[in-house]
Structure formats: C-alpha cells, structure tokens
CSV table of N, CA and C in Angstrom, one decimal:
chain,number,residue,atom,x,y,z
A,26,MET,N,126.0,111.9,83.6
A,26,MET,CA,125.3,112.7,84.6
A,26,MET,C,125.3,112.0,85.9
A,27,ASP,N,125.5,112.9,86.9
A,27,ASP,CA,125.5,112.4,88.3
A,27,ASP,C,124.1,112.1,88.8
A,28,ARG,N,123.7,110.9,89.1
A,28,ARG,CA,122.4,110.6,89.6
A,28,ARG,C,122.5,110.0,91.0
A,29,HIS,N,121.4,110.2,91.7
A,29,HIS,CA,121.3,109.7,93.1
A,29,HIS,C,120.1,108.9,93.3
A,30,GLY,N,120.0,108.3,94.5
A,30,GLY,CA,118.8,107.5,94.8
A,30,GLY,C,118.6,106.3,93.8
A,31,SER,N,117.4,106.0,93.4
A,31,SER,CA,117.1,105.0,92.5
A,31,SER,C,117.7,105.3,91.1
A,32,GLY,N,117.9,106.6,90.8
A,32,GLY,CA,118.4,107.0,89.5
A,32,GLY,C,119.9,106.6,89.4
A,33,GLY,N,120.6,106.4,90.5
A,33,GLY,CA,122.0,106.0,90.5
A,33,GLY,C,122.2,104.5,90.2
A,34,LEU,N,121.1,103.8,90.2
A,34,LEU,CA,121.1,102.3,89.9
A,34,LEU,C,121.2,102.0,88.4
A,35,VAL,N,121.0,103.0,87.6
A,35,VAL,CA,121.0,102.7,86.1
A,35,VAL,C,122.2,103.4,85.5
A,36,THR,N,122.7,102.8,84.4
A,36,THR,CA,123.8,103.4,83.7
A,36,THR,C,123.3,104.6,82.9
A,37,ASP,N,124.3,105.4,82.4
A,37,ASP,CA,123.9,106.5,81.5
A,37,ASP,C,123.1,106.1,80.3
A,38,GLU,N,123.5,105.0,79.7
A,38,GLU,CA,122.8,104.4,78.6
A,38,GLU,C,121.4,104.0,78.9
A,39,GLN,N,121.2,103.4,80.0
A,39,GLN,CA,119.9,103.0,80.5
A,39,GLN,C,119.0,104.2,80.8
A,40,TRP,N,119.6,105.2,81.4
A,40,TRP,CA,118.9,106.5,81.7
A,40,TRP,C,118.4,107.1,80.4
A,41,GLU,N,119.3,107.2,79.4
A,41,GLU,CA,119.0,107.8,78.1
A,41,GLU,C,117.8,107.0,77.5
A,42,ARG,N,117.8,105.7,77.5
A,42,ARG,CA,116.7,104.9,77.0
A,42,ARG,C,115.4,105.2,77.7
A,43,LEU,N,115.5,105.2,79.0
A,43,LEU,CA,114.3,105.5,79.8
A,43,LEU,C,113.7,106.9,79.5
A,44,THR,N,114.6,107.9,79.4
A,44,THR,CA,114.1,109.2,79.2
A,44,THR,C,113.6,109.4,77.7
A,45,ALA,N,114.2,108.7,76.8
A,45,ALA,CA,113.8,108.8,75.4
A,45,ALA,C,112.4,108.2,75.2
A,46,SER,N,112.1,107.1,75.9
A,46,SER,CA,110.8,106.5,75.7
A,46,SER,C,109.7,107.0,76.7
A,47,ALA,N,110.1,107.9,77.6
A,47,ALA,CA,109.1,108.4,78.5
A,47,ALA,C,108.3,109.6,78.0
A,48,MET,N,107.2,109.8,78.6
A,48,MET,CA,106.3,110.9,78.3
A,48,MET,C,106.8,112.1,79.1
A,49,THR,N,107.1,113.2,78.5
A,49,THR,CA,107.6,114.4,79.2
A,49,THR,C,106.4,115.2,79.7
A,50,ARG,N,106.5,115.6,81.0
A,50,ARG,CA,105.5,116.4,81.6
A,50,ARG,C,106.1,117.4,82.5
A,51,ARG,N,105.6,118.6,82.4
A,51,ARG,CA,106.2,119.7,83.2
A,51,ARG,C,105.2,120.0,84.4
A,52,PHE,N,105.7,120.3,85.5
A,52,PHE,CA,104.9,120.6,86.7
A,52,PHE,C,105.2,122.1,87.1
A,53,ALA,N,104.1,122.8,87.5
A,53,ALA,CA,104.3,124.1,87.9
A,53,ALA,C,104.8,124.1,89.4
A,54,ARG,N,105.5,125.2,89.7
A,54,ARG,CA,106.1,125.3,91.1
A,54,ARG,C,104.9,125.1,92.1
A,55,GLY,N,105.2,124.2,93.0
A,55,GLY,CA,104.2,123.9,94.1
A,55,GLY,C,103.2,122.9,93.7
A,56,GLU,N,103.1,122.5,92.4
A,56,GLU,CA,102.2,121.4,92.0
A,56,GLU,C,102.6,120.1,92.5
A,57,ALA,N,101.7,119.3,93.0
A,57,ALA,CA,102.0,117.9,93.5
A,57,ALA,C,102.3,116.9,92.3
A,58,LEU,N,103.3,116.2,92.4
A,58,LEU,CA,103.7,115.1,91.5
A,58,LEU,C,102.9,113.9,91.9
A,59,LEU,N,103.0,113.6,93.2
A,59,LEU,CA,102.4,112.4,93.7
A,59,LEU,C,101.7,112.8,95.0
A,60,ARG,N,100.7,112.0,95.5
A,60,ARG,CA,100.1,112.3,96.7
A,60,ARG,C,100.2,111.1,97.6
A,61,GLN,N,100.4,111.4,98.9
A,61,GLN,CA,100.6,110.3,99.9
A,61,GLN,C,99.3,109.5,100.0
A,62,GLY,N,99.5,108.2,99.9
A,62,GLY,CA,98.3,107.3,100.0
A,62,GLY,C,97.6,106.9,98.7
A,63,GLU,N,97.9,107.7,97.6
A,63,GLU,CA,97.3,107.4,96.3
A,63,GLU,C,98.3,106.5,95.5
A,64,VAL,N,97.7,105.6,94.7
A,64,VAL,CA,98.5,104.7,93.9
A,64,VAL,C,99.0,105.6,92.7
A,65,GLY,N,100.3,105.6,92.5
A,65,GLY,CA,100.9,106.3,91.4
A,65,GLY,C,100.7,105.6,90.1
A,66,GLY,N,101.0,106.4,89.0
A,66,GLY,CA,100.9,105.9,87.7
A,66,GLY,C,102.2,105.4,87.2
A,67,GLY,N,103.2,105.3,88.0
A,67,GLY,CA,104.5,104.9,87.6
A,67,GLY,C,105.6,105.6,88.3
A,68,VAL,N,106.7,105.8,87.6
A,68,VAL,CA,107.9,106.4,88.2
A,68,VAL,C,108.1,107.7,87.4
A,69,HIS,N,108.5,108.8,88.2
A,69,HIS,CA,108.8,110.0,87.5
A,69,HIS,C,110.4,110.1,87.5
A,70,LEU,N,110.9,110.4,86.3
A,70,LEU,CA,112.4,110.6,86.2
A,70,LEU,C,112.6,112.2,86.2
A,71,MET,N,113.4,112.6,87.2
A,71,MET,CA,113.6,114.1,87.3
A,71,MET,C,114.6,114.5,86.3
A,72,LEU,N,114.2,115.2,85.3
A,72,LEU,CA,115.1,115.7,84.2
A,72,LEU,C,115.6,117.1,84.6
A,73,ASN,N,114.8,117.9,85.3
A,73,ASN,CA,115.2,119.3,85.7
A,73,ASN,C,114.5,119.6,87.0
A,74,GLY,N,115.0,120.6,87.6
A,74,GLY,CA,114.3,121.1,88.8
A,74,GLY,C,114.6,120.3,90.1
A,75,ARG,N,113.7,120.5,91.0
A,75,ARG,CA,113.8,119.8,92.3
A,75,ARG,C,112.4,119.6,92.8
A,76,ALA,N,112.2,118.6,93.6
A,76,ALA,CA,110.9,118.3,94.2
A,76,ALA,C,111.1,118.1,95.7
A,77,LYS,N,110.2,118.6,96.5
A,77,LYS,CA,110.2,118.4,97.9
A,77,LYS,C,109.3,117.2,98.3
A,78,VAL,N,109.8,116.3,99.0
A,78,VAL,CA,109.0,115.1,99.5
A,78,VAL,C,108.6,115.4,100.9
A,79,VAL,N,107.2,115.4,101.1
A,79,VAL,CA,106.7,115.7,102.4
A,79,VAL,C,105.7,114.6,102.9
A,80,SER,N,105.6,114.5,104.1
A,80,SER,CA,104.6,113.7,104.7
A,80,SER,C,103.5,114.6,105.3
A,81,VAL,N,102.3,114.3,105.0
A,81,VAL,CA,101.1,115.1,105.4
A,81,VAL,C,100.6,114.5,106.7
A,82,ARG,N,100.6,115.3,107.8
A,82,ARG,CA,100.0,114.8,109.1
A,82,ARG,C,98.5,114.8,109.0
A,83,ILE,N,97.9,114.2,110.0
A,83,ILE,CA,96.5,114.2,110.1
A,83,ILE,C,95.9,115.6,110.2
A,84,ASP,N,96.6,116.5,110.9
A,84,ASP,CA,96.1,117.9,111.0
A,84,ASP,C,96.3,118.7,109.7
A,85,GLY,N,96.9,118.1,108.7
A,85,GLY,CA,97.1,118.8,107.4
A,85,GLY,C,98.4,119.5,107.3
A,86,SER,N,99.2,119.5,108.3
A,86,SER,CA,100.5,120.1,108.2
A,86,SER,C,101.5,119.2,107.5
A,87,CYS,N,102.5,119.8,106.9
A,87,CYS,CA,103.5,119.0,106.1
A,87,CYS,C,104.8,118.9,106.8
A,88,VAL,N,105.4,117.7,106.8
A,88,VAL,CA,106.7,117.5,107.4
A,88,VAL,C,107.7,117.2,106.2
A,89,PRO,N,108.7,118.1,106.0
A,89,PRO,CA,109.6,117.8,104.9
A,89,PRO,C,110.4,116.5,105.2
A,90,LEU,N,110.5,115.6,104.2
A,90,LEU,CA,111.3,114.4,104.4
A,90,LEU,C,112.6,114.4,103.6
A,91,ALA,N,112.5,114.9,102.3
A,91,ALA,CA,113.7,114.9,101.5
A,91,ALA,C,113.5,115.8,100.3
A,92,PHE,N,114.5,116.0,99.5
A,92,PHE,CA,114.4,116.8,98.3
A,92,PHE,C,114.9,115.8,97.2
A,93,ARG,N,114.3,115.9,96.0
A,93,ARG,CA,114.8,115.1,94.9
A,93,ARG,C,115.1,116.1,93.8
A,94,THR,N,116.2,115.8,93.1
A,94,THR,CA,116.7,116.7,92.1
A,94,THR,C,117.0,116.0,90.8
A,95,ARG,N,117.5,116.7,89.8
A,95,ARG,CA,117.8,116.2,88.5
A,95,ARG,C,118.6,114.9,88.6
A,96,GLY,N,118.1,113.9,87.8
A,96,GLY,CA,118.8,112.6,87.8
A,96,GLY,C,118.3,111.6,88.8
A,97,GLU,N,117.2,111.9,89.5
A,97,GLU,CA,116.6,111.0,90.5
A,97,GLU,C,115.3,110.5,90.0
A,98,MET,N,114.8,109.5,90.6
A,98,MET,CA,113.5,108.9,90.3
A,98,MET,C,112.6,109.1,91.5
A,99,LEU,N,111.3,109.4,91.2
A,99,LEU,CA,110.3,109.5,92.3
A,99,LEU,C,109.2,108.5,92.0
A,100,GLY,N,108.6,108.0,93.0
A,100,GLY,CA,107.5,107.1,92.9
A,100,GLY,C,108.0,105.7,93.3
A,101,GLU,N,107.1,104.8,93.2
A,101,GLU,CA,107.4,103.4,93.6
A,101,GLU,C,107.1,102.4,92.5
A,102,VAL,N,108.1,101.6,92.3
A,102,VAL,CA,107.9,100.6,91.2
A,102,VAL,C,107.2,99.4,91.9
A,103,ASP,N,106.1,98.9,91.3
A,103,ASP,CA,105.4,97.8,91.8
A,103,ASP,C,106.2,96.5,91.8
A,104,ALA,N,106.2,95.8,92.9
A,104,ALA,CA,107.0,94.6,93.0
A,104,ALA,C,106.6,93.6,91.9
A,105,GLY,N,105.4,93.5,91.6
A,105,GLY,CA,104.9,92.6,90.6
A,105,GLY,C,105.5,92.9,89.2
A,106,VAL,N,105.7,94.2,88.9
A,106,VAL,CA,106.3,94.6,87.7
A,106,VAL,C,107.8,94.1,87.6
A,107,VAL,N,108.5,94.3,88.7
A,107,VAL,CA,109.9,93.8,88.8
A,107,VAL,C,110.0,92.3,88.6
A,108,ALA,N,109.1,91.6,89.3
A,108,ALA,CA,109.1,90.2,89.2
A,108,ALA,C,108.7,89.7,87.8
A,109,ALA,N,107.8,90.3,87.2
A,109,ALA,CA,107.4,90.0,85.8
A,109,ALA,C,108.5,90.3,84.9
A,110,ALA,N,109.2,91.4,85.0
A,110,ALA,CA,110.3,91.7,84.2
A,110,ALA,C,111.4,90.7,84.3
A,111,TRP,N,111.7,90.3,85.6
A,111,TRP,CA,112.7,89.3,85.9
A,111,TRP,C,112.3,88.0,85.2
A,112,ALA,N,111.1,87.6,85.4
A,112,ALA,CA,110.7,86.3,84.8
A,112,ALA,C,110.8,86.3,83.3
A,113,GLY,N,110.4,87.4,82.7
A,113,GLY,CA,110.5,87.6,81.2
A,113,GLY,C,111.9,87.6,80.7
A,114,ALA,N,112.8,88.3,81.4
A,114,ALA,CA,114.2,88.3,81.0
A,114,ALA,C,114.9,87.0,81.2
A,115,SER,N,114.6,86.3,82.3
A,115,SER,CA,115.3,85.0,82.5
A,115,SER,C,114.7,83.9,81.6
A,116,ALA,N,113.4,84.0,81.3
A,116,ALA,CA,112.8,83.0,80.4
A,116,ALA,C,113.3,83.2,78.9
A,117,GLY,N,113.7,84.5,78.6
A,117,GLY,CA,114.2,84.8,77.3
A,117,GLY,C,115.7,84.5,77.1
A,118,GLY,N,116.3,84.0,78.2
A,118,GLY,CA,117.7,83.6,78.1
A,118,GLY,C,118.6,84.8,78.4
A,119,THR,N,118.1,85.9,78.8
A,119,THR,CA,118.9,87.1,79.2
A,119,THR,C,119.7,86.7,80.5
A,120,GLU,N,120.9,87.1,80.6
A,120,GLU,CA,121.7,86.9,81.8
A,120,GLU,C,121.3,87.9,82.8
A,121,ALA,N,120.2,87.7,83.5
A,121,ALA,CA,119.6,88.6,84.4
A,121,ALA,C,120.4,88.7,85.7
A,122,GLY,N,121.2,87.7,86.0
A,122,GLY,CA,122.2,87.8,87.1
A,122,GLY,C,123.1,88.9,87.0
A,123,ARG,N,123.5,89.3,85.8
A,123,ARG,CA,124.4,90.5,85.6
A,123,ARG,C,123.7,91.7,86.1
A,124,ALA,N,122.4,91.9,85.9
A,124,ALA,CA,121.7,93.1,86.3
A,124,ALA,C,121.7,93.1,87.9
A,125,LEU,N,121.5,92.0,88.5
A,125,LEU,CA,121.5,91.9,90.0
A,125,LEU,C,122.9,92.3,90.5
A,126,TRP,N,124.0,91.8,89.9
A,126,TRP,CA,125.3,92.2,90.3
A,126,TRP,C,125.6,93.7,90.1
A,127,SER,N,125.0,94.2,89.1
A,127,SER,CA,125.2,95.7,88.9
A,127,SER,C,124.5,96.4,90.0
A,128,TRP,N,123.3,96.0,90.4
A,128,TRP,CA,122.6,96.6,91.5
A,128,TRP,C,123.4,96.4,92.8
A,129,PHE,N,123.9,95.2,93.0
A,129,PHE,CA,124.7,95.0,94.2
A,129,PHE,C,125.9,95.9,94.2
A,130,ASP,N,126.6,96.1,93.1
A,130,ASP,CA,127.8,97.0,93.1
A,130,ASP,C,127.4,98.4,93.4
A,131,VAL,N,126.3,98.9,92.9
A,131,VAL,CA,125.9,100.2,93.3
A,131,VAL,C,125.5,100.3,94.7
A,132,LEU,N,124.7,99.4,95.2
A,132,LEU,CA,124.2,99.4,96.6
A,132,LEU,C,125.4,99.2,97.6
A,133,SER,N,126.4,98.5,97.2
A,133,SER,CA,127.6,98.3,98.1
A,133,SER,C,128.3,99.7,98.4
A,134,GLN,N,128.1,100.7,97.6
A,134,GLN,CA,128.7,102.0,97.8
A,134,GLN,C,127.9,102.9,98.8
A,135,ARG,N,126.7,102.4,99.2
A,135,ARG,CA,125.8,103.2,100.0
A,135,ARG,C,125.7,102.7,101.4
A,136,ARG,N,125.5,103.7,102.3
A,136,ARG,CA,125.3,103.3,103.7
A,136,ARG,C,123.9,102.8,103.9
A,137,THR,N,123.0,103.5,103.2
A,137,THR,CA,121.6,103.1,103.4
A,137,THR,C,120.9,103.2,102.0
A,138,ASP,N,119.9,102.4,101.8
A,138,ASP,CA,119.1,102.4,100.6
A,138,ASP,C,117.9,101.5,100.8
A,139,SER,N,117.1,101.8,101.8
A,139,SER,CA,116.0,100.9,102.2
A,139,SER,C,115.0,100.8,101.1
A,140,GLU,N,114.8,101.9,100.2
A,140,GLU,CA,113.8,101.9,99.2
A,140,GLU,C,114.1,100.8,98.2
A,141,THR,N,115.3,100.7,97.7
A,141,THR,CA,115.7,99.6,96.7
A,141,THR,C,115.6,98.3,97.4
A,142,SER,N,116.1,98.1,98.6
A,142,SER,CA,116.1,96.8,99.3
A,142,SER,C,114.7,96.4,99.4
A,143,ARG,N,113.8,97.3,99.9
A,143,ARG,CA,112.3,96.9,100.0
A,143,ARG,C,111.7,96.4,98.7
A,144,MET,N,112.0,97.2,97.6
A,144,MET,CA,111.5,96.8,96.3
A,144,MET,C,112.0,95.4,95.9
A,145,LEU,N,113.3,95.1,96.1
A,145,LEU,CA,113.8,93.8,95.8
A,145,LEU,C,113.1,92.7,96.6
A,146,LEU,N,113.0,93.0,97.9
A,146,LEU,CA,112.3,92.0,98.8
A,146,LEU,C,110.9,91.7,98.4
A,147,ARG,N,110.1,92.8,98.1
A,147,ARG,CA,108.7,92.6,97.7
A,147,ARG,C,108.7,91.8,96.4
A,148,ALA,N,109.6,92.1,95.4
A,148,ALA,CA,109.6,91.4,94.2
A,148,ALA,C,109.9,89.9,94.4
A,149,ALA,N,110.8,89.7,95.4
A,149,ALA,CA,111.2,88.3,95.7
A,149,ALA,C,110.0,87.5,96.3
A,150,MET,N,109.1,88.2,97.1
A,150,MET,CA,108.0,87.6,97.7
A,150,MET,C,106.9,87.3,96.6
A,151,VAL,N,106.9,88.0,95.5
A,151,VAL,CA,105.9,87.8,94.5
A,151,VAL,C,106.3,86.7,93.5
A,152,ASN,N,107.6,86.4,93.4
A,152,ASN,CA,108.1,85.5,92.4
A,152,ASN,C,109.2,84.6,93.0
A,153,GLU,N,108.8,83.3,93.1
A,153,GLU,CA,109.8,82.4,93.8
A,153,GLU,C,111.1,82.2,93.0
A,154,ARG,N,111.0,82.3,91.7
A,154,ARG,CA,112.3,82.2,90.9
A,154,ARG,C,113.2,83.4,91.1
A,155,PHE,N,112.5,84.6,91.2
A,155,PHE,CA,113.3,85.8,91.5
A,155,PHE,C,113.9,85.7,92.9
A,156,LEU,N,113.2,85.2,93.9
A,156,LEU,CA,113.7,85.0,95.2
A,156,LEU,C,114.9,84.1,95.2
A,157,LEU,N,114.8,83.0,94.6
A,157,LEU,CA,116.0,82.1,94.5
A,157,LEU,C,117.2,82.7,93.8
A,158,ALA,N,116.9,83.4,92.7
A,158,ALA,CA,118.0,84.1,91.9
A,158,ALA,C,118.7,85.2,92.8
A,159,LEU,N,117.8,85.9,93.5
A,159,LEU,CA,118.3,87.0,94.3
A,159,LEU,C,119.2,86.4,95.4
A,160,LYS,N,118.8,85.4,96.1
A,160,LYS,CA,119.6,84.8,97.2
A,160,LYS,C,120.9,84.2,96.6
A,161,ARG,N,120.8,83.5,95.5
A,161,ARG,CA,122.0,82.9,94.9
A,161,ARG,C,123.0,83.9,94.5
A,162,ASN,N,122.5,85.0,93.8
A,162,ASN,CA,123.5,86.0,93.3
A,162,ASN,C,124.0,86.8,94.4
A,163,LEU,N,123.2,87.1,95.5
A,163,LEU,CA,123.7,87.9,96.6
A,163,LEU,C,124.8,87.0,97.4
A,164,ARG,N,124.5,85.7,97.5
A,164,ARG,CA,125.5,84.9,98.2
A,164,ARG,C,126.8,84.9,97.4
A,165,ARG,N,126.7,84.8,96.0
A,165,ARG,CA,127.9,84.8,95.2
A,165,ARG,C,128.7,86.1,95.3
A,166,TRP,N,127.9,87.2,95.3
A,166,TRP,CA,128.5,88.5,95.3
A,166,TRP,C,129.2,88.7,96.6
A,167,ARG,N,128.6,88.3,97.7
A,167,ARG,CA,129.3,88.4,99.1
A,167,ARG,C,130.5,87.6,99.1
A,168,HIS,N,130.5,86.4,98.5
A,168,HIS,CA,131.7,85.5,98.5
A,168,HIS,C,132.8,86.1,97.7
A,169,ALA,N,132.5,86.8,96.6
A,169,ALA,CA,133.5,87.4,95.7
A,169,ALA,C,134.1,88.7,96.2
A,170,HIS,N,133.5,89.3,97.2
A,170,HIS,CA,133.9,90.6,97.7
A,170,HIS,C,134.3,90.5,99.2
A,171,THR,N,135.5,91.0,99.5
A,171,THR,CA,135.9,90.8,100.9
A,171,THR,C,135.3,91.9,101.8
A,172,ARG,N,135.0,93.1,101.3
A,172,ARG,CA,134.5,94.1,102.2
A,172,ARG,C,133.0,93.9,102.3
A,173,ARG,N,132.5,94.3,103.5
A,173,ARG,CA,131.0,94.1,103.7
A,173,ARG,C,130.3,95.4,103.5
A,174,ALA,N,129.2,95.4,102.8
A,174,ALA,CA,128.4,96.5,102.5
A,174,ALA,C,127.2,96.5,103.3
A,175,PRO,N,127.0,97.6,104.1
A,175,PRO,CA,125.8,97.6,105.1
A,175,PRO,C,124.5,97.3,104.4
A,176,VAL,N,124.2,97.9,103.2
A,176,VAL,CA,122.9,97.7,102.6
A,176,VAL,C,122.7,96.3,102.2
A,177,LEU,N,123.8,95.7,101.6
A,177,LEU,CA,123.7,94.3,101.2
A,177,LEU,C,123.6,93.3,102.4
A,178,GLU,N,124.3,93.7,103.4
A,178,GLU,CA,124.2,92.8,104.6
A,178,GLU,C,122.8,92.8,105.2
A,179,ALA,N,122.2,94.0,105.2
A,179,ALA,CA,120.8,94.1,105.7
A,179,ALA,C,119.9,93.3,104.7
A,180,LEU,N,120.1,93.4,103.4
A,180,LEU,CA,119.3,92.6,102.5
A,180,LEU,C,119.5,91.1,102.7
A,181,HIS,N,120.7,90.7,103.0
A,181,HIS,CA,121.0,89.3,103.2
A,181,HIS,C,120.3,88.8,104.5
A,182,ARG,N,120.4,89.6,105.6
A,182,ARG,CA,119.7,89.3,106.8
A,182,ARG,C,118.2,89.1,106.6
A,183,ALA,N,117.6,90.1,105.8
A,183,ALA,CA,116.2,90.0,105.5
A,183,ALA,C,115.8,88.7,104.8
A,184,LEU,N,116.6,88.4,103.8
A,184,LEU,CA,116.4,87.2,103.0
A,184,LEU,C,116.5,85.9,103.9
A,185,SER,N,117.5,85.9,104.8
A,185,SER,CA,117.8,84.8,105.7
A,185,SER,C,116.6,84.7,106.7
A,186,LYS,N,116.1,85.8,107.2
A,186,LYS,CA,115.0,85.8,108.1
A,186,LYS,C,113.8,85.2,107.5
A,187,ASP,N,113.5,85.6,106.2
A,187,ASP,CA,112.4,85.1,105.5
A,187,ASP,C,112.5,83.6,105.3
A,188,GLU,N,113.7,83.1,105.1
A,188,GLU,CA,113.9,81.6,105.0
A,188,GLU,C,113.6,80.9,106.3
A,189,GLU,N,114.0,81.5,107.4
A,189,GLU,CA,113.8,80.9,108.7
A,189,GLU,C,112.3,80.9,109.1
A,190,ASP,N,111.6,82.0,108.6
A,190,ASP,CA,110.1,82.1,108.9
A,190,ASP,C,109.3,81.1,108.1
A,191,ARG,N,109.9,80.6,107.0
A,191,ARG,CA,109.1,79.6,106.2
A,191,ARG,C,108.9,78.3,106.8
C-alpha cells in the first residue's frame, strides 16, 4: 500500500501489525477526529476515506491546512513514549539503530518532514541515551551516504545546535 506522511515511515508488515492490533472506529462525515489544543488519545491510522486538517482561528473560522487519506497517520506521538520504547528496545538487546537507519532512509527521500523531525528531537530531549544514539546513527548515516538529504541535514543542524547550547 502506498502510504504518505508518518504512515510512510513504516513497512507494510509493520502497518499490518499496527492495524491488526488497533481498535477500529468509524467517523461520520464532518465529525472531528481530533480537536486543536486538546490532548489526543493516541494516533489514528487512516484505513479508508480522507480527513481535512484545519486550524481554528480565534473568531471561529477554519483555515484548511492539509488533507490526510488512506495509509496516513493522524495525531501526535508523545515524545516520552518514543523515548520509553527506545530505552526498552535497546535494553532488551534489540538493534534499535536499524530502526533509526530505516527512518533516515525514508526521511532522505523527502524535501520536508518537520513532524517526524520534531518528534525525534523531543524524544531525544526526554532520554539522554536516545539523544546519543540518534546523534551517533545520524552521523554514521551521513558518512555512509554521499548525497545530502534536506530533512536529515536540518535534523543534524538541530542536534548540533542543541549540543552548542548545552
């Protein structure tokens, strides 16, 4: 299946596992999935249909921002969850660096993906071990690849700036 956005970061096998273990919920046309400013209950996997993402102005009017369709994810993953998953995987002996390289490979194909980059940076700020692994693996990925990827270069600059600020 062709997936975009955050949904494009997972393999077909991973997508199948996610959807198999997820609770299915249908929304009526026009029904809100998430509301601006409210804490969500997780991530929505778009199996069918499409959703309009809007920003609500102070006067109540809506400004369309994007559309999400089948194969995409909606919502925000908590950085603490990512950091905890990383800590658990690395403590259990899982080669978590491979997962980062997979993310880097996908991100390298994109011109922009600030959503994923921000999530990785927030997770790195929550967990020092994740921060070190992210820096180490990104440095190795950049060394192994001759072409520069805008998204990864921006992530590298953000991680370097964080190091300078410390």
